[in-house]
Amino acid sequence: MTTAVLPLDVPGIRRDFPALTTPFHGKPLIYLDSAVSSLTPLPVVERMSRYQSFEHTNVHRGVSTLSQEATDRFEEAREKVRAFINAPSVKQIVWTRGTTESINLVAQTFGRRNVHAGDEILLSAMEHHADIVPWQLLAEERGATLRVIPMNDDGELILDGLDDLINERTRLVGVTHVSNVLGTINPVKEIIARAHAKGVPVLVDGAQAVPHLHVDVVDLDADFYVFSGHKLSGPTGIGVLYGKRELLEAMPPWHGGGSMILSVTWEKTTYAPVPARFEAGTPPIAQAIGLGAAIDYVTALGLDRIAAHEHALLAYATERLQAIPGLRIIGTAREKASVISFVLDGIHPHDIGSILDHEGVVVRAGHHCAQPVMTRFQIPATTRASFAYFNTREDVDALVSGILKVQEIFQ
Ligand SMILES: Cc1ncc(COP(=O)(O)O)c(C=O)c1O
């Protein structure tokens, strides 16, 4: 039985985003670039402003009431992240600057300890550069090799050969939960189960998943799960690394400095338990509190309702875009999040993006930090529209009119 999902109060939600009611090139702003970074709703901005104006000092350092309260707020935000992804313990939530830093952390600690000459790291063909380059750097250093799970022309991973790709040399599988270019929602639970059957841990890049899907790291059985605050209606400069406790505890420190130690002498330093071991220096406190507020915001809206709204927009946009002659959608997987990449015959995505911008429609144009995906589809770049809970069918209509205008100009 399916339960009906109440629709979102989109007009009410839009009032939380002042940018949407402020003229942009003299037109209303149509923001279709949430996959690059989502707009931040007022309650999140206000929570950060309150912290910064009245509550700010450093955390984990002072006996002052101010310091203790700042520490409490900061740690409450960690608890919000824990609950949001259903992690067993706050000790498994490490603050980072974002997805990219989370993956670099794992590569430089877990990776350096476990990857040796002749070993392999298996990545999917649709990874963002953030889940390629850190492994490439590590592989070069250790004499290891990267291998790739291929994908089909719809932008779905081909899992037939997965059990052969994962072999006794594989030290880690890295896979994006949702592709930032194709919108594909990957069957990460199945991939994890198949990797675990061979004793191989899996890192899931959840940067594009957490804004749209319920993520339960225990149900997925993910070994590492990473994401950024700014794609989840929160601020930039904050991200999360979730890891299984035994893996995190076995990992050596990465950045050294204050807060990550138990004791320091000139001869030797001993390190704090996780997660403090990975959080050297003053952390991004306002940003962590802001991410906590963003989690409150999307949780109050309801991820089910967000998903249903975005799914309806995706279906409508797909139908309307497919009807435009000369337009080809790149990424037609059966399971998709609200991302549509497309190419237009004879017109470069940068030109499309610039003309749309003057129409007030903000999209992304380029390789989206996923050049191997462009190579796979033999295209230099795409134009990408990505939808969030505050978008409407009128936004899709504006995109379509903008594209028709682009075609007119280039005729
Ligand atoms: C799938 C995916 N992974 C990683 C990243 C990198 O995120 P950040 O730049 O916040 O570190 C992005 C951002 O576009 C992404 O879409």
Coordinates of C-alpha atoms and ligand atoms in Angstrom, one line a residue:
M1 CA 0.0 0.0 0.0
T2 CA 1.3 3.4 -0.8
T3 CA 0.6 6.3 1.5
A4 CA -0.4 9.6 0.0
V5 CA 2.3 12.3 0.4
L6 CA 0.9 15.8 1.2
P7 CA 2.1 18.4 -1.3
L8 CA 4.6 21.0 -0.2
D9 CA 3.5 24.6 0.4
V10 CA 5.8 25.9 -2.3
P11 CA 4.7 29.6 -2.2
G12 CA 5.3 29.6 1.5
I13 CA 8.7 27.9 1.1
R14 CA 9.7 30.5 -1.6
R15 CA 9.2 33.3 0.9
D16 CA 12.2 31.8 2.8
F17 CA 14.5 32.5 -0.2
P18 CA 14.9 36.3 -0.7
A19 CA 16.9 35.8 -3.8
L20 CA 13.8 34.3 -5.5
T21 CA 11.9 37.6 -5.1
T22 CA 14.8 39.9 -5.9
P23 CA 15.1 41.0 -9.6
F24 CA 18.0 39.4 -11.4
H25 CA 18.9 41.0 -14.8
G26 CA 15.6 42.8 -14.3
K27 CA 13.7 39.5 -14.3
P28 CA 12.6 37.1 -11.6
L29 CA 15.3 34.7 -10.6
I30 CA 14.7 31.1 -11.8
Y31 CA 17.3 29.1 -9.9
L32 CA 17.8 25.7 -11.5
D33 CA 21.3 25.1 -10.2
S34 CA 20.7 23.4 -6.8
A35 CA 23.1 20.6 -7.8
V36 CA 26.0 23.0 -7.8
S37 CA 24.9 24.6 -4.5
S38 CA 21.4 25.0 -3.0
L39 CA 20.1 28.4 -2.0
T40 CA 20.1 28.9 1.8
P41 CA 16.7 29.5 3.5
L42 CA 16.2 32.3 5.9
P43 CA 15.9 30.1 9.1
V44 CA 19.4 28.7 8.3
V45 CA 20.8 32.2 7.7
E46 CA 19.2 33.5 10.8
R47 CA 20.4 30.6 13.0
M48 CA 24.0 31.3 11.8
S49 CA 23.6 35.0 12.3
R50 CA 22.3 34.5 15.9
Y51 CA 25.2 32.3 16.7
Q52 CA 27.7 34.7 15.1
S53 CA 26.1 37.8 16.8
F54 CA 25.4 36.5 20.3
E55 CA 26.8 33.0 20.9
H56 CA 30.2 32.9 19.2
T57 CA 33.5 31.8 20.8
N58 CA 35.7 28.8 20.2
V59 CA 34.6 25.3 21.1
H60 CA 36.1 22.5 23.2
R61 CA 38.4 24.9 24.9
G62 CA 37.0 27.1 27.6
V63 CA 35.3 26.8 31.0
S64 CA 33.3 30.0 30.2
T65 CA 29.6 29.6 29.9
L66 CA 29.8 31.1 26.4
S67 CA 32.4 28.4 25.4
Q68 CA 30.4 25.6 26.9
E69 CA 27.2 26.7 25.2
A70 CA 29.0 27.1 21.8
T71 CA 30.3 23.6 22.3
D72 CA 26.9 22.3 23.1
R73 CA 25.4 23.9 20.0
F74 CA 28.2 22.6 17.9
E75 CA 27.8 19.0 19.2
E76 CA 24.0 19.2 18.9
A77 CA 24.5 19.8 15.2
R78 CA 26.6 16.7 15.1
E79 CA 23.8 14.8 16.7
K80 CA 21.4 16.2 14.0
V81 CA 23.6 14.8 11.3
R82 CA 23.8 11.5 13.1
A83 CA 20.1 11.2 13.3
F84 CA 19.6 12.5 9.7
I85 CA 21.6 9.6 8.2
N86 CA 20.8 7.2 11.0
A87 CA 24.4 6.7 12.1
P88 CA 24.8 4.6 15.2
S89 CA 26.9 7.1 17.1
V90 CA 28.0 10.7 17.0
K91 CA 31.5 9.4 17.3
Q92 CA 31.1 8.3 13.7
I93 CA 30.4 11.8 12.4
V94 CA 33.5 13.7 11.4
W95 CA 33.2 17.4 10.4
T96 CA 35.1 18.3 7.3
R97 CA 35.0 21.2 4.8
G98 CA 32.9 19.2 2.3
T99 CA 32.6 16.1 0.3
T100 CA 36.0 16.7 -1.4
E101 CA 37.8 17.0 1.9
S102 CA 36.0 13.9 3.3
I103 CA 37.2 11.8 0.4
N104 CA 40.7 13.2 0.6
L105 CA 40.7 12.4 4.3
V106 CA 39.8 8.7 3.7
A107 CA 42.3 8.5 0.8
Q108 CA 45.1 9.9 2.9
T109 CA 44.4 7.8 6.1
F110 CA 42.5 4.6 5.3
G111 CA 44.0 4.6 1.8
R112 CA 47.7 5.2 2.8
R113 CA 47.4 2.5 5.4
N114 CA 45.7 -0.1 3.2
V115 CA 46.6 0.5 -0.4
H116 CA 49.9 -0.9 -1.6
A117 CA 51.7 -1.6 -4.8
G118 CA 49.6 -3.8 -7.2
D119 CA 46.4 -3.1 -5.3
E120 CA 43.3 -1.7 -7.0
I121 CA 40.6 0.9 -6.2
L122 CA 37.4 0.4 -8.1
L123 CA 35.3 3.5 -9.0
S124 CA 32.2 3.9 -11.0
A125 CA 32.3 5.5 -14.5
M126 CA 30.2 8.4 -13.3
E127 CA 32.3 9.7 -10.3
H128 CA 32.8 13.4 -9.7
H129 CA 36.5 14.5 -9.8
A130 CA 36.3 14.6 -6.0
D131 CA 36.0 10.8 -6.0
I132 CA 38.6 10.3 -8.7
V133 CA 41.6 12.6 -8.1
P134 CA 42.2 11.8 -4.4
W135 CA 42.4 8.1 -5.4
Q136 CA 44.6 8.8 -8.4
L137 CA 47.0 10.7 -6.2
L138 CA 47.1 7.8 -3.8
A139 CA 47.4 5.2 -6.5
E140 CA 50.4 7.1 -8.0
E141 CA 52.0 7.3 -4.7
R142 CA 51.5 3.6 -3.8
G143 CA 51.8 2.0 -7.2
A144 CA 48.2 1.0 -7.2
T145 CA 45.7 1.0 -10.1
L146 CA 42.2 2.5 -10.6
R147 CA 39.6 0.3 -12.2
V148 CA 36.2 1.4 -13.5
I149 CA 32.6 0.1 -13.3
P150 CA 31.2 0.9 -16.8
M151 CA 27.9 2.4 -17.6
N152 CA 25.4 2.1 -20.5
D153 CA 24.0 4.7 -22.8
D154 CA 21.3 5.6 -20.4
G155 CA 23.8 6.4 -17.7
E156 CA 23.2 3.3 -15.6
L157 CA 26.0 1.3 -14.1
I158 CA 26.5 -2.1 -15.7
L159 CA 26.8 -4.4 -12.8
D160 CA 27.0 -7.7 -14.7
G161 CA 30.8 -7.8 -14.4
L162 CA 31.0 -6.4 -10.9
D163 CA 31.9 -9.7 -9.2
D164 CA 34.9 -10.0 -11.5
L165 CA 35.9 -6.4 -11.2
I166 CA 36.0 -6.8 -7.4
N167 CA 38.9 -9.2 -6.8
E168 CA 41.5 -10.1 -4.2
R169 CA 43.5 -6.9 -5.1
T170 CA 40.6 -4.5 -4.6
R171 CA 41.0 -2.4 -1.5
L172 CA 38.0 -0.1 -1.8
V173 CA 35.0 0.6 -4.0
G174 CA 34.0 4.2 -4.5
V175 CA 30.6 5.0 -5.9
T176 CA 28.4 8.1 -6.1
H177 CA 24.9 7.6 -4.7
V178 CA 23.4 10.1 -7.2
S179 CA 25.3 11.3 -10.3
N180 CA 25.6 15.1 -10.5
V181 CA 25.6 15.0 -14.3
L182 CA 23.2 12.3 -15.2
G183 CA 20.9 12.3 -12.2
T184 CA 21.2 8.5 -12.0
I185 CA 20.4 7.0 -8.6
N186 CA 22.8 4.1 -8.2
P187 CA 21.8 0.9 -6.5
V188 CA 24.4 1.5 -3.8
K189 CA 22.9 -1.0 -1.4
E190 CA 23.4 -3.8 -3.9
I191 CA 26.9 -2.6 -4.8
I192 CA 27.8 -2.6 -1.1
A193 CA 26.4 -6.1 -0.5
R194 CA 28.4 -7.4 -3.5
A195 CA 31.6 -5.7 -2.4
H196 CA 31.1 -7.0 1.2
A197 CA 30.7 -10.5 -0.1
K198 CA 34.3 -10.2 -1.2
G199 CA 35.4 -8.4 2.0
V200 CA 35.8 -5.0 0.3
P201 CA 34.7 -1.7 1.9
V202 CA 32.7 0.9 0.0
L203 CA 32.8 4.7 0.1
V204 CA 29.5 6.3 -1.0
D205 CA 29.6 9.9 -2.3
G206 CA 26.3 11.2 -1.1
A207 CA 26.8 14.9 -2.1
Q208 CA 23.8 14.8 -4.5
A209 CA 21.8 12.2 -2.6
V210 CA 21.2 13.7 0.8
P211 CA 19.1 16.7 -0.5
H212 CA 16.7 14.3 -2.2
L213 CA 16.6 10.9 -0.6
H214 CA 16.3 9.3 2.8
V215 CA 19.8 8.0 3.6
D216 CA 20.2 5.3 6.2
V217 CA 23.9 4.3 6.5
V218 CA 23.0 1.3 8.6
D219 CA 20.5 0.0 6.1
L220 CA 22.9 0.6 3.2
D221 CA 25.7 -0.9 5.3
A222 CA 28.0 1.8 3.9
D223 CA 31.6 1.8 5.2
F224 CA 32.1 5.5 4.5
Y225 CA 29.4 8.0 3.5
V226 CA 30.3 11.6 2.6
F227 CA 28.5 14.8 1.8
S228 CA 28.6 18.6 1.8
G229 CA 26.4 21.1 3.7
H230 CA 26.0 23.5 0.8
K231 CA 24.1 21.1 -1.3
L232 CA 21.7 20.4 1.5
S233 CA 20.4 24.0 2.0
G234 CA 23.3 24.7 4.4
P235 CA 26.4 26.8 4.2
T236 CA 29.6 26.2 2.4
G237 CA 32.8 25.2 4.3
I238 CA 31.2 22.3 6.1
G239 CA 30.9 18.7 5.2
V240 CA 30.5 15.2 6.8
L241 CA 32.5 12.0 6.8
Y242 CA 30.5 9.1 8.3
G243 CA 32.5 5.9 8.8
K244 CA 32.1 2.6 10.5
R245 CA 33.6 2.8 13.9
E246 CA 36.2 0.1 13.5
L247 CA 37.4 1.6 10.3
L248 CA 37.6 5.2 11.7
E249 CA 39.3 3.9 14.9
A250 CA 42.0 2.1 12.8
M251 CA 42.7 5.2 10.7
P252 CA 45.8 7.3 11.6
P253 CA 45.4 11.1 12.0
W254 CA 45.6 13.3 9.0
H255 CA 46.0 17.0 9.9
G256 CA 47.9 17.6 13.0
G257 CA 47.4 20.4 15.5
G258 CA 45.2 21.5 18.4
S259 CA 42.2 19.5 19.5
M260 CA 43.2 16.2 17.9
I261 CA 45.7 15.2 20.6
L262 CA 45.6 13.5 24.0
S263 CA 49.1 14.6 25.0
V264 CA 52.1 16.3 23.4
T265 CA 55.7 16.2 24.4
W266 CA 58.7 17.0 22.3
E267 CA 59.3 13.3 22.0
K268 CA 55.8 12.0 21.2
T269 CA 52.2 12.9 20.6
T270 CA 49.3 10.7 21.4
Y271 CA 46.0 11.2 19.6
A272 CA 42.4 11.8 20.6
P273 CA 39.8 9.2 19.9
V274 CA 37.6 9.7 16.9
P275 CA 36.1 12.0 15.7
A276 CA 38.3 14.6 17.4
R277 CA 41.4 12.9 15.9
F278 CA 40.4 14.1 12.5
E279 CA 39.3 17.6 13.5
A280 CA 42.6 19.5 14.1
G281 CA 42.3 23.2 14.7
T282 CA 39.3 25.5 15.2
P283 CA 36.4 23.9 13.3
P284 CA 33.8 25.7 11.2
I285 CA 31.5 26.3 14.1
A286 CA 28.8 28.6 12.6
Q287 CA 28.8 26.4 9.5
A288 CA 28.2 23.2 11.6
I289 CA 25.3 24.9 13.4
G290 CA 24.0 26.2 10.1
L291 CA 24.1 22.6 8.7
G292 CA 22.1 21.5 11.7
A293 CA 19.5 24.2 11.0
A294 CA 19.4 23.1 7.4
I295 CA 18.7 19.5 8.4
D296 CA 15.9 20.8 10.7
Y297 CA 14.5 22.7 7.7
V298 CA 14.4 19.9 5.2
T299 CA 13.3 17.4 7.8
A300 CA 10.4 19.7 8.7
L301 CA 9.4 19.9 5.0
G302 CA 9.7 16.1 4.8
L303 CA 12.1 14.3 2.5
D304 CA 9.2 12.2 1.2
R305 CA 7.4 15.3 0.2
I306 CA 10.5 16.9 -1.3
A307 CA 11.2 13.8 -3.3
A308 CA 7.6 13.6 -4.6
H309 CA 7.6 17.3 -5.6
E310 CA 11.0 17.0 -7.3
H311 CA 10.0 13.8 -9.0
A312 CA 6.9 15.5 -10.5
L313 CA 9.0 18.4 -11.7
L314 CA 11.6 16.1 -13.2
A315 CA 8.8 14.2 -15.1
Y316 CA 7.3 17.5 -16.4
A317 CA 10.7 18.9 -17.4
T318 CA 11.7 15.7 -19.1
E319 CA 8.5 15.7 -21.1
R320 CA 8.8 19.3 -22.1
L321 CA 12.5 19.2 -23.0
Q322 CA 12.2 16.0 -25.0
A323 CA 9.6 17.8 -27.2
I324 CA 12.2 20.4 -28.3
P325 CA 13.7 19.4 -31.7
G326 CA 17.5 19.1 -31.6
L327 CA 17.6 18.6 -27.8
R328 CA 19.1 15.4 -26.4
I329 CA 18.9 14.5 -22.7
I330 CA 22.2 12.9 -21.4
G331 CA 21.2 10.6 -18.6
T332 CA 18.0 8.6 -19.0
A333 CA 18.3 6.1 -16.2
R334 CA 15.1 4.5 -14.8
E335 CA 16.0 5.8 -11.3
K336 CA 16.8 9.5 -11.5
A337 CA 17.0 12.4 -9.1
S338 CA 15.9 15.9 -10.2
V339 CA 18.9 16.6 -12.5
I340 CA 18.6 17.0 -16.3
S341 CA 21.6 17.4 -18.5
F342 CA 21.2 18.1 -22.1
V343 CA 22.9 19.1 -25.4
L344 CA 21.4 21.1 -28.2
D345 CA 22.4 20.5 -31.8
G346 CA 25.1 22.9 -33.0
I347 CA 25.1 25.2 -29.9
H348 CA 27.7 25.1 -27.2
P349 CA 26.5 24.7 -23.6
H350 CA 28.4 27.8 -22.5
D351 CA 26.4 29.9 -25.0
I352 CA 23.2 28.3 -23.8
G353 CA 24.1 29.0 -20.2
S354 CA 24.9 32.6 -20.9
I355 CA 21.7 33.3 -22.9
L356 CA 19.6 31.6 -20.2
D357 CA 21.4 33.7 -17.6
H358 CA 20.2 36.9 -19.3
E359 CA 16.7 35.5 -19.2
G360 CA 17.0 35.1 -15.5
V361 CA 17.4 31.3 -15.7
V362 CA 20.4 30.0 -13.8
V363 CA 21.7 26.6 -14.9
R364 CA 25.2 25.1 -15.0
A365 CA 27.1 24.6 -18.3
G366 CA 30.4 22.6 -18.6
H367 CA 31.8 19.3 -17.7
H368 CA 30.4 19.4 -14.1
C369 CA 33.7 18.2 -12.7
A370 CA 33.1 14.8 -14.3
Q371 CA 35.2 14.8 -17.5
P372 CA 35.2 11.0 -17.8
V373 CA 31.4 11.2 -18.1
M374 CA 31.7 13.7 -21.0
T375 CA 34.3 11.3 -22.6
R376 CA 31.9 8.4 -22.2
F377 CA 29.1 10.2 -24.0
Q378 CA 31.5 11.8 -26.5
I379 CA 30.5 15.4 -25.8
P380 CA 32.5 18.3 -24.5
A381 CA 30.0 19.6 -22.0
T382 CA 26.3 19.7 -21.1
T383 CA 23.8 22.3 -19.9
R384 CA 22.4 21.1 -16.6
A385 CA 19.1 22.1 -14.9
S386 CA 18.7 20.8 -11.4
F387 CA 15.5 21.2 -9.3
A388 CA 14.9 21.7 -5.7
Y389 CA 11.8 21.8 -3.4
F390 CA 11.3 25.6 -4.1
N391 CA 11.1 25.2 -7.9
T392 CA 7.8 25.2 -9.8
R393 CA 6.3 24.1 -13.1
E394 CA 6.6 27.8 -14.1
D395 CA 10.3 27.6 -13.6
V396 CA 10.4 24.6 -16.0
D397 CA 8.3 26.7 -18.5
A398 CA 10.8 29.5 -18.2
L399 CA 13.6 27.1 -18.9
V400 CA 11.8 25.8 -22.0
S401 CA 11.1 29.4 -23.3
G402 CA 14.7 30.3 -22.7
I403 CA 15.9 27.3 -24.7
L404 CA 13.6 28.1 -27.6
K405 CA 15.0 31.7 -27.5
V406 CA 18.6 30.3 -27.6
Q407 CA 17.6 28.2 -30.7
E408 CA 16.1 31.3 -32.4
I409 CA 19.2 33.3 -31.8
F410 CA 21.4 30.6 -33.3
Q411 CA 19.1 29.8 -36.3
Ligands
LIG1 C1 28.6 13.9 -6.7 C2 29.5 15.0 -6.1 N1 30.6 14.6 -5.4 C3 31.4 15.5 -4.9 C4 31.2 16.9 -5.1 C5 32.1 17.8 -4.5 O1 31.5 18.5 -3.4 P1 32.2 19.7 -2.7 O2 32.7 20.7 -3.8 O3 31.2 20.3 -1.8 O4 33.4 19.2 -1.9 C6 30.1 17.3 -5.8 C7 29.8 18.7 -6.1 O5 29.4 19.1 -7.2 C8 29.2 16.3 -6.4 O6 28.2 16.7 -7.1

